[in-house]
mmCIF file of C-alpha atoms in Angstrom:
data_model
loop_
_atom_site.group_PDB
_atom_site.id
_atom_site.type_symbol
_atom_site.label_atom_id
_atom_site.label_comp_id
_atom_site.label_asym_id
_atom_site.label_seq_id
_atom_site.Cartn_x
_atom_site.Cartn_y
_atom_site.Cartn_z
ATOM 1 C CA MET A 1 0.016 -0.025 -0.002
ATOM 2 C CA ARG A 2 2.848 2.312 0.800
ATOM 3 C CA GLU A 3 4.233 1.921 -2.713
ATOM 4 C CA SER A 4 0.917 2.863 -4.219
ATOM 5 C CA THR A 5 0.748 6.057 -2.150
ATOM 6 C CA MET A 6 4.254 7.123 -3.367
ATOM 7 C CA THR A 7 3.298 6.506 -6.960
ATOM 8 C CA ASN A 8 0.080 8.553 -6.655
ATOM 9 C CA ARG A 9 1.969 11.393 -4.957
ATOM 10 C CA SER A 10 4.721 11.560 -7.554
ATOM 11 C CA PHE A 11 2.030 11.372 -10.342
ATOM 12 C CA ARG A 12 0.244 14.368 -8.817
ATOM 13 C CA VAL A 13 3.478 16.340 -8.596
ATOM 14 C CA ALA A 14 4.302 15.571 -12.219
ATOM 15 C CA ILE A 15 0.869 16.793 -13.306
ATOM 16 C CA ARG A 16 1.318 20.043 -11.365
ATOM 17 C CA ARG A 17 4.672 20.651 -13.050
ATOM 18 C CA GLY A 18 3.233 20.467 -16.607
ATOM 19 C CA PHE A 19 1.631 23.239 -18.597
ATOM 20 C CA THR A 20 -2.135 23.419 -18.898
ATOM 21 C CA LEU A 21 -3.824 23.619 -22.226
ATOM 22 C CA ILE A 22 -4.721 27.259 -21.671
ATOM 23 C CA GLU A 23 -1.119 28.146 -20.972
ATOM 24 C CA LEU A 24 0.035 26.442 -24.142
ATOM 25 C CA LEU A 25 -2.637 28.171 -26.192
ATOM 26 C CA LEU A 26 -1.609 31.532 -24.692
ATOM 27 C CA VAL A 27 1.985 30.955 -25.696
ATOM 28 C CA LEU A 28 0.883 30.003 -29.214
ATOM 29 C CA VAL A 29 -1.256 33.208 -29.498
ATOM 30 C CA ILE A 30 1.699 35.359 -28.365
ATOM 31 C CA LEU A 31 3.949 33.710 -30.949
ATOM 32 C CA ALA A 32 1.404 34.223 -33.709
ATOM 33 C CA VAL A 33 1.048 37.922 -32.818
ATOM 34 C CA LEU A 34 4.821 38.342 -32.906
ATOM 35 C CA ALA A 35 5.064 36.586 -36.229
ATOM 36 C CA ALA A 36 2.320 38.727 -37.609
ATOM 37 C CA VAL A 37 4.280 41.872 -36.685
ATOM 38 C CA VAL A 38 7.767 40.735 -37.656
ATOM 39 C CA ILE A 39 7.280 38.728 -40.864
ATOM 40 C CA PRO A 40 5.858 41.620 -42.973
ATOM 41 C CA LYS A 41 8.787 43.798 -42.012
ATOM 42 C CA LEU A 42 11.264 41.186 -43.145
ATOM 43 C CA ALA A 43 9.415 40.102 -46.296
ATOM 44 C CA GLY A 44 10.819 42.764 -48.622
ATOM 45 C CA ARG A 45 14.337 42.422 -47.405
ATOM 46 C CA GLY A 46 15.251 39.649 -49.807
ATOM 47 C CA GLU A 47 14.475 41.698 -52.866
ATOM 48 C CA GLN A 48 16.269 44.735 -51.367
ATOM 49 C CA ALA A 49 19.317 42.576 -50.832
ATOM 50 C CA ARG A 50 19.280 41.324 -54.440
ATOM 51 C CA ILE A 51 19.040 44.879 -55.764
ATOM 52 C CA ALA A 52 22.008 45.919 -53.559
ATOM 53 C CA ALA A 53 24.009 42.891 -54.694
ATOM 54 C CA ALA A 54 23.345 43.737 -58.361
ATOM 55 C CA GLY A 55 24.531 47.298 -57.747
ATOM 56 C CA GLN A 56 27.726 46.013 -56.172
ATOM 57 C CA ASP A 57 28.253 43.577 -59.095
ATOM 58 C CA VAL A 58 27.911 46.406 -61.559
ATOM 59 C CA HIS A 59 30.416 48.504 -59.657
ATOM 60 C CA GLY A 60 32.832 45.615 -59.370
ATOM 61 C CA LEU A 61 32.600 44.890 -63.077
ATOM 62 C CA GLU A 62 33.153 48.591 -63.852
ATOM 63 C CA VAL A 63 36.415 48.469 -61.905
ATOM 64 C CA ALA A 64 37.480 45.269 -63.678
ATOM 65 C CA LEU A 65 36.657 46.777 -67.074
ATOM 66 C CA ASP A 66 38.620 49.897 -66.275
ATOM 67 C CA GLN A 67 41.659 47.708 -65.277
ATOM 68 C CA PHE A 68 41.294 45.838 -68.622
ATOM 69 C CA GLU A 69 41.255 49.220 -70.438
ATOM 70 C CA VAL A 70 44.381 50.364 -68.631
ATOM 71 C CA ASP A 71 46.247 47.198 -69.589
ATOM 72 C CA ALA A 72 44.867 46.646 -73.095
ATOM 73 C CA GLY A 73 44.412 50.274 -74.121
ATOM 74 C CA ARG A 74 40.747 49.713 -74.942
ATOM 75 C CA TYR A 75 37.612 48.208 -73.534
ATOM 76 C CA PRO A 76 36.431 44.762 -74.642
ATOM 77 C CA THR A 77 34.383 44.779 -77.846
ATOM 78 C CA ASN A 78 30.782 43.727 -77.833
ATOM 79 C CA ASP A 79 31.789 40.383 -79.320
ATOM 80 C CA GLU A 80 34.414 39.813 -76.567
ATOM 81 C CA GLY A 81 31.995 40.966 -73.904
ATOM 82 C CA LEU A 82 32.578 40.425 -70.248
ATOM 83 C CA ARG A 83 34.257 37.110 -71.010
ATOM 84 C CA ALA A 84 37.353 39.165 -71.895
ATOM 85 C CA LEU A 85 37.757 39.775 -68.159
ATOM 86 C CA VAL A 86 38.295 36.059 -67.566
ATOM 87 C CA ASP A 87 39.948 34.770 -70.765
ATOM 88 C CA PRO A 88 42.379 36.910 -72.829
ATOM 89 C CA PRO A 89 41.094 37.905 -76.258
ATOM 90 C CA ALA A 90 43.314 36.741 -79.106
ATOM 91 C CA ASN A 91 44.343 40.219 -80.238
ATOM 92 C CA VAL A 92 45.178 41.698 -76.809
ATOM 93 C CA LYS A 93 48.917 41.433 -75.922
ATOM 94 C CA ALA A 94 48.993 43.313 -72.641
ATOM 95 C CA TRP A 95 46.270 41.307 -70.883
ATOM 96 C CA ASN A 96 47.140 40.994 -67.174
ATOM 97 C CA GLY A 97 44.029 39.169 -65.963
ATOM 98 C CA PRO A 98 41.947 37.461 -65.037
ATOM 99 C CA TYR A 99 40.282 40.617 -63.805
ATOM 100 C CA VAL A 100 37.410 38.641 -62.213
ATOM 101 C CA LYS A 101 37.269 34.995 -61.201
ATOM 102 C CA GLN A 102 34.266 34.322 -63.385
ATOM 103 C CA VAL A 103 31.656 36.282 -65.272
ATOM 104 C CA PRO A 104 28.833 36.563 -62.758
ATOM 105 C CA HIS A 105 25.101 36.359 -63.395
ATOM 106 C CA ASP A 106 22.939 38.924 -61.667
ATOM 107 C CA PRO A 107 21.075 37.848 -58.497
ATOM 108 C CA TRP A 108 18.019 36.900 -60.579
ATOM 109 C CA GLY A 109 20.094 34.529 -62.753
ATOM 110 C CA HIS A 110 20.332 36.787 -65.850
ATOM 111 C CA GLU A 111 23.519 37.746 -67.646
ATOM 112 C CA TYR A 112 24.809 41.328 -67.265
ATOM 113 C CA LEU A 113 24.360 43.387 -70.358
ATOM 114 C CA TYR A 114 27.531 45.017 -71.760
ATOM 115 C CA ARG A 115 27.763 47.462 -74.703
ATOM 116 C CA TYR A 116 30.809 49.265 -75.967
ATOM 117 C CA PRO A 117 30.630 51.964 -77.016
ATOM 118 C CA GLY A 118 27.713 52.740 -74.768
ATOM 119 C CA THR A 119 24.544 54.433 -75.781
ATOM 120 C CA HIS A 120 24.183 56.070 -72.376
ATOM 121 C CA ASN A 121 27.903 56.421 -71.612
ATOM 122 C CA THR A 122 29.090 57.450 -75.095
ATOM 123 C CA ARG A 123 32.720 57.779 -74.004
ATOM 124 C CA GLY A 124 32.774 54.490 -72.229
ATOM 125 C CA PHE A 125 30.567 51.402 -71.897
ATOM 126 C CA ASP A 126 27.063 50.572 -70.744
ATOM 127 C CA LEU A 127 26.717 47.894 -68.131
ATOM 128 C CA SER A 128 23.382 46.842 -66.763
ATOM 129 C CA THR A 129 21.113 44.083 -65.477
ATOM 130 C CA THR A 130 17.498 43.470 -66.408
ATOM 131 C CA GLY A 131 16.404 43.058 -62.788
ATOM 132 C CA ALA A 132 13.808 40.700 -61.430
ATOM 133 C CA ASP A 133 11.489 40.956 -64.442
ATOM 134 C CA GLY A 134 14.196 40.127 -67.008
ATOM 135 C CA GLN A 135 13.161 43.044 -69.167
ATOM 136 C CA GLU A 136 15.631 45.741 -70.262
ATOM 137 C CA GLY A 137 14.641 49.369 -69.559
ATOM 138 C CA THR A 138 12.288 48.813 -66.639
ATOM 139 C CA PRO A 139 12.543 50.494 -63.231
ATOM 140 C CA ASP A 140 14.024 47.448 -61.503
ATOM 141 C CA ASP A 141 17.180 47.507 -63.684
ATOM 142 C CA GLN A 142 20.601 48.260 -62.151
ATOM 143 C CA ASP A 143 23.073 50.066 -64.438
ATOM 144 C CA ASN A 144 26.159 52.263 -64.513
ATOM 145 C CA TRP A 145 24.564 55.430 -65.916
ATOM 146 C CA THR A 146 21.894 56.330 -63.349
ATOM 147 C CA GLN A 147 22.040 57.011 -59.697
ATOM 148 C CA HIS A 148 20.178 54.329 -57.634
#
């Protein structure tokens, strides 16, 4: 009989130490309210990060293209494109690259657009990305001729 009393007492203590259903529901409601406040604030951050990364890529490629121009005496042709920053073109003798490890794609998976001579930068080159929509000339583009 004594063993049965100890078992019942320890069972009651274990029940008192647990959470009630109401306490668990209250915690879930608090977590849901916090998520409802925090998630919308963080939702647009991914796209902002991709836009910033594209801007940094454009700037980095500009620097690499300028280094190419200093060494080769000219910018890569449209046919050579950004690939000339990784592999030396056949007719360039003073190539001191690679100027970048690899030709990057923009954060949305598209190739960067390169034109020499540029239509916007007539004394240099145009370098841009088509942004999330993949369409050239839309507001989400990142380029080297406008201030973003």
